[in-house]
Coordinates of C-alpha atoms and ligand atoms in Angstrom, one line a residue:
M1 CA -220.8 50.0 -66.7
I2 CA -217.7 51.9 -67.7
D3 CA -217.7 55.6 -67.0
Y4 CA -216.5 57.1 -70.3
C5 CA -216.4 60.4 -72.2
S6 CA -215.8 58.9 -75.7
A7 CA -215.8 55.4 -77.3
L8 CA -213.9 54.6 -80.5
R9 CA -214.4 51.5 -82.6
G10 CA -211.7 50.3 -84.8
R11 CA -208.6 48.0 -85.2
F12 CA -206.1 48.3 -82.4
F13 CA -202.5 47.2 -82.0
D14 CA -200.2 47.6 -79.0
I15 CA -197.6 45.8 -76.9
A16 CA -199.2 45.0 -73.6
A17 CA -196.1 44.8 -71.4
V18 CA -192.4 45.8 -71.4
A19 CA -190.1 43.2 -72.8
D20 CA -186.4 42.2 -72.5
S21 CA -186.2 40.6 -75.9
P22 CA -187.8 40.6 -79.4
Q23 CA -189.4 37.2 -78.5
E24 CA -191.0 38.7 -75.4
I25 CA -192.3 41.6 -77.5
A26 CA -194.0 39.1 -79.9
Q27 CA -195.6 37.4 -76.9
H28 CA -197.0 40.7 -75.6
A29 CA -198.2 41.9 -78.9
R30 CA -202.0 42.5 -78.9
Y31 CA -204.2 43.0 -81.9
L32 CA -208.0 43.6 -81.8
E33 CA -209.5 43.3 -85.3
D34 CA -212.8 44.9 -84.0
G35 CA -212.1 46.7 -80.7
L36 CA -213.7 49.4 -78.6
L37 CA -211.7 52.0 -76.7
F38 CA -213.2 53.8 -73.9
I39 CA -211.7 57.2 -72.8
A40 CA -212.4 59.0 -69.6
E41 CA -210.9 62.3 -68.4
G42 CA -207.9 62.0 -70.6
R43 CA -207.1 58.4 -69.8
I44 CA -207.7 55.0 -71.2
A45 CA -210.7 53.6 -69.3
A46 CA -210.7 50.3 -71.2
L47 CA -209.9 48.6 -74.4
M48 CA -211.9 45.5 -75.2
S49 CA -213.3 43.6 -78.2
W50 CA -216.4 45.0 -79.7
E51 CA -218.3 42.0 -78.7
E52 CA -217.4 42.4 -75.0
G53 CA -217.4 46.2 -75.0
Q54 CA -220.7 47.0 -76.6
S55 CA -222.7 46.1 -73.5
H56 CA -220.9 49.0 -71.7
L57 CA -222.2 51.6 -74.1
R58 CA -224.7 54.1 -72.7
Q59 CA -226.6 54.0 -76.0
P60 CA -226.1 51.3 -78.8
N61 CA -224.9 54.0 -81.2
D62 CA -222.7 56.0 -78.7
W63 CA -219.4 55.3 -80.5
T64 CA -217.2 56.8 -83.2
D65 CA -216.7 54.6 -86.3
L66 CA -213.0 54.2 -87.1
R67 CA -213.3 50.6 -88.4
D68 CA -211.4 51.4 -91.6
K69 CA -208.5 52.7 -89.5
L70 CA -205.7 51.2 -87.4
I71 CA -205.2 52.7 -84.0
V72 CA -201.8 52.5 -82.2
P73 CA -200.3 54.2 -79.2
G74 CA -198.8 57.6 -79.8
F75 CA -195.2 57.6 -81.1
I76 CA -192.4 58.6 -78.8
D77 CA -189.5 60.4 -80.4
S78 CA -186.6 60.0 -77.9
H79 CA -184.2 62.5 -79.4
L80 CA -184.5 65.6 -81.6
H81 CA -183.6 69.3 -81.8
Y82 CA -186.5 71.7 -82.5
P83 CA -184.4 74.7 -83.5
Q84 CA -182.8 72.5 -86.3
T85 CA -186.1 72.1 -88.1
E86 CA -185.2 75.0 -90.3
M87 CA -181.9 73.5 -91.4
M88 CA -182.8 69.9 -92.2
G89 CA -181.1 68.5 -95.2
A90 CA -177.8 70.5 -94.9
F91 CA -175.4 69.2 -97.6
G92 CA -172.1 67.5 -97.5
E93 CA -170.7 67.5 -93.9
Q94 CA -170.2 65.0 -91.2
L95 CA -170.9 65.8 -87.5
L96 CA -168.2 68.3 -86.4
E97 CA -168.1 70.3 -89.6
W98 CA -171.9 70.1 -89.9
L99 CA -172.2 71.6 -86.4
T100 CA -169.9 74.6 -87.2
T101 CA -171.0 75.2 -90.8
Y102 CA -174.7 74.9 -90.4
T103 CA -176.0 74.2 -86.9
F104 CA -174.5 76.8 -84.7
P105 CA -175.4 79.8 -86.9
V106 CA -179.0 78.6 -87.1
E107 CA -179.2 78.1 -83.3
G108 CA -177.8 81.6 -82.8
Q109 CA -181.2 83.0 -83.8
Y110 CA -183.1 81.7 -80.8
H111 CA -182.4 84.6 -78.4
N112 CA -185.3 86.1 -80.3
A113 CA -188.4 85.0 -78.4
G114 CA -190.7 85.8 -81.4
H115 CA -188.7 83.5 -83.7
A116 CA -188.6 80.8 -81.1
A117 CA -192.4 81.0 -80.7
Q118 CA -192.9 80.8 -84.4
M119 CA -190.6 77.8 -84.8
S120 CA -192.1 76.1 -81.7
A121 CA -195.6 76.2 -83.3
F122 CA -194.3 74.9 -86.6
F123 CA -192.3 72.1 -84.8
L124 CA -195.3 70.9 -82.7
N125 CA -197.4 70.9 -85.8
Q126 CA -194.8 68.6 -87.4
L127 CA -194.8 66.3 -84.4
L128 CA -198.6 66.0 -84.3
S129 CA -199.0 65.6 -88.0
N130 CA -196.6 62.7 -87.8
G131 CA -198.4 61.0 -84.9
T132 CA -195.7 61.8 -82.3
T133 CA -197.3 62.5 -79.0
T134 CA -194.2 62.6 -76.7
A135 CA -190.7 63.8 -77.5
L136 CA -187.4 64.5 -75.7
V137 CA -186.2 67.7 -77.2
F138 CA -183.1 69.9 -77.4
G139 CA -183.6 73.7 -77.4
T140 CA -180.7 76.1 -77.9
V141 CA -178.5 77.7 -75.2
H142 CA -181.1 80.5 -74.9
P143 CA -183.7 80.2 -72.2
E144 CA -186.1 81.9 -74.6
S145 CA -186.0 78.9 -76.8
V146 CA -187.3 76.6 -74.1
D147 CA -189.8 79.0 -72.7
A148 CA -191.4 79.2 -76.2
L149 CA -191.5 75.4 -76.7
F150 CA -192.9 74.6 -73.3
A151 CA -195.5 77.4 -73.6
A152 CA -196.6 75.9 -77.0
A153 CA -196.7 72.3 -75.7
A154 CA -198.7 73.3 -72.7
Q155 CA -201.4 74.6 -75.0
H156 CA -201.8 71.0 -76.3
N157 CA -201.3 69.5 -72.8
M158 CA -198.6 67.4 -74.4
R159 CA -196.2 65.2 -72.5
L160 CA -193.1 66.8 -73.7
I161 CA -189.6 66.8 -72.2
A162 CA -187.1 69.5 -73.2
G163 CA -184.2 71.6 -71.9
K164 CA -181.9 74.5 -72.7
V165 CA -178.6 73.5 -74.2
M166 CA -175.6 74.0 -71.8
M167 CA -172.2 74.9 -73.4
D168 CA -169.2 76.7 -72.1
R169 CA -166.4 75.9 -74.6
N170 CA -165.7 74.9 -78.2
A171 CA -168.6 76.8 -79.7
P172 CA -169.0 80.4 -81.1
D173 CA -169.1 83.2 -78.5
Y174 CA -172.7 83.9 -79.2
L175 CA -173.6 80.3 -78.0
T176 CA -171.3 79.9 -75.0
E177 CA -172.0 80.9 -71.4
S178 CA -170.2 80.5 -68.1
A179 CA -170.9 77.4 -66.1
E180 CA -172.4 79.6 -63.4
Q181 CA -174.8 81.3 -65.8
S182 CA -175.8 77.9 -67.3
F183 CA -176.5 76.6 -63.9
R184 CA -178.6 79.6 -62.9
Q185 CA -180.6 79.7 -66.1
T186 CA -181.3 75.9 -66.1
R187 CA -182.3 76.0 -62.5
E188 CA -184.8 78.8 -63.2
L189 CA -186.3 76.9 -66.1
I190 CA -186.6 73.7 -64.0
L191 CA -188.5 75.7 -61.4
R192 CA -190.7 77.2 -64.1
W193 CA -191.5 74.2 -66.2
H194 CA -190.7 70.8 -64.6
N195 CA -193.9 69.0 -63.8
H196 CA -196.0 71.9 -65.0
Q197 CA -199.0 70.0 -66.5
R198 CA -197.4 67.1 -68.4
L199 CA -194.1 68.8 -69.1
G200 CA -190.8 67.6 -67.9
Y201 CA -187.4 69.2 -67.8
A202 CA -184.2 67.6 -69.3
I203 CA -180.9 69.0 -68.1
T204 CA -179.1 69.2 -71.5
P205 CA -175.3 69.6 -71.7
R206 CA -174.8 69.4 -75.5
F207 CA -171.9 66.8 -75.3
A208 CA -168.5 66.4 -73.7
P209 CA -166.5 68.5 -76.2
T210 CA -168.6 71.7 -75.5
S211 CA -168.4 71.2 -71.7
T212 CA -165.6 72.1 -69.2
P213 CA -165.3 70.2 -65.9
A214 CA -167.0 73.2 -64.3
L215 CA -170.0 72.8 -66.5
L216 CA -170.4 69.1 -65.8
E217 CA -170.1 69.9 -62.1
A218 CA -172.9 72.4 -62.5
V219 CA -175.0 69.7 -64.2
Q220 CA -174.2 67.3 -61.3
R221 CA -175.4 69.8 -58.7
L222 CA -178.7 70.3 -60.7
R223 CA -179.1 66.5 -60.9
E224 CA -178.7 66.2 -57.1
E225 CA -181.1 69.1 -56.4
F226 CA -183.8 67.8 -58.9
P227 CA -183.4 64.0 -59.0
D228 CA -186.6 63.5 -61.0
T229 CA -185.5 65.6 -64.0
W230 CA -184.0 64.0 -67.1
L231 CA -180.5 64.1 -68.4
H232 CA -180.2 64.4 -72.2
T233 CA -176.9 64.5 -74.2
H234 CA -175.0 63.0 -77.1
L235 CA -172.6 60.1 -76.8
S236 CA -170.2 58.5 -79.2
E237 CA -171.7 59.5 -82.5
N238 CA -168.7 60.0 -84.8
P239 CA -165.2 58.6 -84.8
Q240 CA -163.5 62.1 -84.9
E241 CA -165.8 63.2 -82.0
V242 CA -164.7 60.2 -80.0
E243 CA -161.0 61.0 -80.7
W244 CA -161.6 64.6 -79.7
V245 CA -163.2 63.6 -76.4
K246 CA -160.1 61.4 -75.7
S247 CA -157.8 64.4 -76.2
L248 CA -160.0 66.8 -74.2
W249 CA -160.6 64.4 -71.3
P250 CA -157.4 62.2 -71.2
E251 CA -157.9 61.1 -67.6
H252 CA -161.1 59.2 -68.5
E253 CA -161.2 55.6 -69.6
N254 CA -163.7 56.3 -72.4
Y255 CA -166.4 58.7 -73.6
L256 CA -169.1 57.6 -71.3
D257 CA -166.8 57.7 -68.3
V258 CA -166.7 61.5 -68.6
Y259 CA -170.5 61.6 -67.9
H260 CA -170.4 58.8 -65.4
H261 CA -167.7 60.5 -63.4
Y262 CA -170.0 63.5 -62.8
G263 CA -173.0 61.3 -61.9
L264 CA -174.8 61.9 -65.1
T265 CA -175.6 58.3 -65.9
G266 CA -178.7 56.6 -64.4
K267 CA -182.4 56.3 -64.5
R268 CA -183.9 59.1 -66.8
S269 CA -180.5 59.6 -68.5
V270 CA -180.8 59.4 -72.3
F271 CA -177.7 59.3 -74.5
A272 CA -178.3 59.9 -78.2
H273 CA -176.5 57.7 -80.8
A274 CA -174.1 55.4 -78.8
L275 CA -172.6 54.1 -82.1
H276 CA -168.9 53.5 -81.3
L277 CA -169.1 52.2 -77.7
Q278 CA -166.6 49.9 -76.1
D279 CA -167.8 46.9 -74.1
A280 CA -167.2 48.7 -70.9
E281 CA -169.4 51.6 -71.9
W282 CA -172.3 49.2 -72.8
D283 CA -171.9 47.6 -69.4
C284 CA -171.9 51.0 -67.6
L285 CA -175.1 52.0 -69.5
H286 CA -176.7 48.7 -68.3
H287 CA -175.5 48.9 -64.7
S288 CA -176.5 52.5 -64.3
D289 CA -179.9 51.9 -65.8
S290 CA -179.3 54.6 -68.5
A291 CA -181.0 54.6 -71.9
V292 CA -179.8 55.3 -75.4
A293 CA -181.6 56.8 -78.4
F294 CA -181.2 55.1 -81.8
C295 CA -181.5 57.8 -84.6
P296 CA -181.4 55.9 -87.9
T297 CA -181.9 58.7 -90.4
S298 CA -179.4 61.0 -88.7
N299 CA -176.8 58.2 -88.5
L300 CA -177.1 57.6 -92.2
F301 CA -177.4 61.2 -93.2
L302 CA -174.2 62.3 -91.3
G303 CA -172.4 59.0 -92.2
S304 CA -171.9 58.5 -88.5
G305 CA -172.2 54.7 -88.3
L306 CA -174.5 51.8 -87.7
F307 CA -176.3 51.3 -84.4
R308 CA -175.9 47.8 -83.0
L309 CA -179.4 46.7 -82.0
H310 CA -178.3 43.2 -81.4
T311 CA -175.6 44.4 -78.8
C312 CA -178.2 46.7 -77.2
W313 CA -180.5 43.7 -76.5
H314 CA -177.5 41.5 -75.5
K315 CA -176.3 44.1 -73.0
Q316 CA -179.9 44.9 -71.8
V317 CA -179.7 48.6 -72.3
K318 CA -183.0 50.5 -72.6
M319 CA -183.5 52.1 -76.0
G320 CA -185.8 54.5 -77.7
I321 CA -186.0 55.6 -81.3
G322 CA -185.2 59.3 -82.2
T323 CA -185.6 61.2 -85.5
D324 CA -182.8 63.6 -84.4
V325 CA -184.1 66.4 -86.5
G326 CA -182.2 68.3 -88.0
A327 CA -179.4 65.8 -88.7
G328 CA -182.3 63.4 -89.1
T329 CA -184.2 63.8 -92.4
T330 CA -187.8 63.2 -91.3
F331 CA -190.2 63.8 -88.5
S332 CA -192.0 60.6 -89.4
M333 CA -191.5 57.8 -87.0
L334 CA -192.9 55.4 -89.7
R335 CA -190.1 56.4 -92.0
T336 CA -187.6 56.3 -89.2
L337 CA -188.6 52.7 -88.4
G338 CA -188.1 51.8 -92.1
E339 CA -184.5 53.2 -92.0
A340 CA -183.9 51.3 -88.7
Y341 CA -184.8 48.1 -90.5
K342 CA -182.3 48.8 -93.2
I343 CA -179.5 49.5 -90.6
G344 CA -180.5 46.1 -89.2
Q345 CA -180.2 44.5 -92.6
L346 CA -176.6 45.8 -93.0
Q347 CA -175.8 43.8 -89.9
S348 CA -178.0 40.7 -90.6
Y349 CA -180.4 41.8 -87.9
K350 CA -184.1 41.3 -88.8
L351 CA -186.1 44.2 -87.2
C352 CA -189.6 42.8 -87.4
A353 CA -192.7 45.0 -87.2
S354 CA -193.7 44.2 -83.6
E355 CA -190.2 45.0 -82.4
A356 CA -190.1 48.2 -84.4
F357 CA -193.5 49.5 -83.2
Y358 CA -192.5 48.5 -79.6
H359 CA -189.4 50.8 -79.8
A360 CA -191.5 53.6 -81.1
T361 CA -194.1 53.3 -78.3
L362 CA -193.8 51.3 -75.1
G363 CA -190.0 50.7 -75.5
G364 CA -189.5 54.5 -75.9
A365 CA -191.7 55.1 -72.9
R366 CA -189.5 52.7 -70.9
A367 CA -186.4 54.4 -72.0
L368 CA -187.8 57.7 -70.7
C369 CA -189.1 56.0 -67.5
L370 CA -192.6 56.9 -68.5
D371 CA -193.9 53.4 -69.2
D372 CA -196.3 53.7 -66.2
K373 CA -198.0 56.6 -67.9
I374 CA -197.8 56.1 -71.7
G375 CA -196.9 53.6 -74.4
N376 CA -199.9 51.3 -74.8
F377 CA -203.6 51.0 -74.2
A378 CA -203.4 49.7 -70.6
A379 CA -206.3 51.0 -68.5
G380 CA -205.3 54.1 -66.5
K381 CA -202.7 55.3 -69.0
E382 CA -202.9 58.7 -70.6
A383 CA -204.9 58.5 -73.8
D384 CA -202.2 59.5 -76.3
F385 CA -202.7 57.6 -79.6
V386 CA -202.6 57.7 -83.4
V387 CA -205.3 56.8 -85.8
L388 CA -203.6 55.4 -88.9
D389 CA -205.0 55.2 -92.4
P390 CA -203.4 51.9 -93.4
A391 CA -203.4 52.6 -97.2
V392 CA -203.5 56.1 -98.7
S393 CA -201.8 55.9 -102.1
P394 CA -202.5 53.6 -105.1
L395 CA -199.2 51.8 -104.3
Q396 CA -200.1 51.3 -100.6
Q397 CA -203.6 50.2 -101.6
L398 CA -202.2 47.6 -104.0
R399 CA -199.8 46.4 -101.3
D400 CA -202.3 46.5 -98.5
A401 CA -204.7 44.3 -100.4
R402 CA -202.0 41.6 -100.5
C403 CA -201.2 41.7 -96.8
H404 CA -202.2 38.6 -94.9
D405 CA -202.0 39.7 -91.3
I406 CA -201.4 42.7 -89.0
Y407 CA -197.6 42.2 -89.0
E408 CA -197.3 42.4 -92.8
R409 CA -199.6 45.5 -92.7
L410 CA -197.4 47.2 -90.0
F411 CA -194.3 46.3 -91.9
M412 CA -195.7 47.8 -95.1
L413 CA -196.5 51.0 -93.1
M414 CA -193.0 51.3 -91.8
T415 CA -191.6 50.6 -95.3
L416 CA -193.9 52.6 -97.5
G417 CA -195.7 54.8 -95.0
D418 CA -195.2 58.4 -93.8
D419 CA -197.2 61.4 -92.6
R420 CA -199.9 60.8 -95.2
N421 CA -200.9 57.7 -93.1
I422 CA -201.6 59.8 -90.0
A423 CA -205.3 60.4 -90.0
Q424 CA -205.7 61.7 -86.4
T425 CA -203.4 62.3 -83.4
W426 CA -205.0 62.2 -80.0
I427 CA -203.4 63.9 -76.9
N428 CA -204.7 63.3 -73.4
G429 CA -208.0 62.0 -74.7
E430 CA -208.7 64.8 -77.2
C431 CA -208.2 64.8 -80.9
A432 CA -205.3 67.3 -81.3
W433 CA -204.7 67.0 -85.0
R434 CA -206.7 65.6 -88.0
R435 CA -205.6 65.2 -91.6
D436 CA -208.9 66.0 -93.1
T437 CA -208.4 69.6 -92.1
L438 CA -204.6 69.5 -92.1
E439 CA -204.8 71.4 -88.9
V440 CA -204.3 71.4 -85.2
A441 CA -207.8 70.7 -83.9
A442 CA -209.6 73.5 -82.1
Ligands
LIG1 N1 -173.5 66.3 -81.1 C1 -173.5 67.5 -80.5 N2 -174.4 68.4 -80.9 C2 -175.1 67.7 -81.9 C3 -176.3 68.0 -82.7 O1 -176.8 69.1 -82.7 N3 -176.7 67.0 -83.5 C4 -176.1 65.8 -83.6 N4 -176.6 64.9 -84.4 N5 -175.1 65.5 -82.8 C5 -174.6 66.4 -82.0
LIG2 ZN1 -178.9 65.2 -81.6

């Protein structure tokens, strides 16, 4: 007999094990047309076929009927900025002008704890209503921004990783600080929030151009003192940015070498974008066991470039998918996967549905070094998952009726789907959001 709190019956899809190639992903893909998920104390107790599972029920009718739904592991957004929610869709600029024209002024507001709290609540609602259960998030330079976000995420008992931005040059005065202050404030936030419930802290230097050597030395000291925190920054997103890094850091061989020199590569280091890398940088990412975040809608919106998925596999670099809100244009991981497919198409790379869903779930978990805790329905993992409505519009219903198998259905979801397809989002074994009320569940 399985000791369980709730049992859900429905269709289930996940990838049962981490993989080093798209072929391995396909081998580990698991689909249960009629499955039964047992949850106990916030964790997956078991996932089995209905036929096998029903004998474990306490009563024959002791299950919730979700047979018209498709249940997948919670989505993992491996890179985004919560304060930029209010500036999504800013017109006309590429990265560096976009930052000075739009981003910095908006981020300037987050010294105000009330504003930060209001935006944190809005942001978390966006994550949940899009089926995202874990995210790696930038705050602003203000500690208040991160306090507000962590406090809000703690209320949902979410597995969320975030950090205060660190910047000590090449930004407006109202967003810069001394390396020493940045060190002190980050250290205080780590002590306050890291490993509090399911929260984690990411040390967050914005990128090389807004960092002096003294700031990266401060980051290095923090990494050494707190080796199980994350390191989260940007890398090689835009050609002008890459040139700028060359002129600011002439003694370094390439962009990544700036971070590597200060010990900032490694396990739990996540570099957003990684679009214009030299071979040596890919090799360094691999050898240091670092991860990258592929942010399709952002890369297209800012005209930054095309992520090389094929090279990423070839070089065996861990990768997650990020929305990169607010350069990204959606919170929906379904839509983000659809754009990833199109970026693949422009390079003759066929991103199939099993690979795409892997990147958004277990692959993302691996990139964040959380694959022992989240990412699929393995027994013992934390019960974070999404209940998808496979067809919610007349067009989707028409298309769904013509799908022959789960892979066509998943591909249809990543091509035509969005937040309308998210029926419920479960966090730690509890339904945290449901579409029928359009609200965070009580
Ligand atoms: N590089 C440095 N800061 C940022 C940011 O806020 N967004 C993006 N997309 N790239 C960056
Ligand atoms: Zn970013």
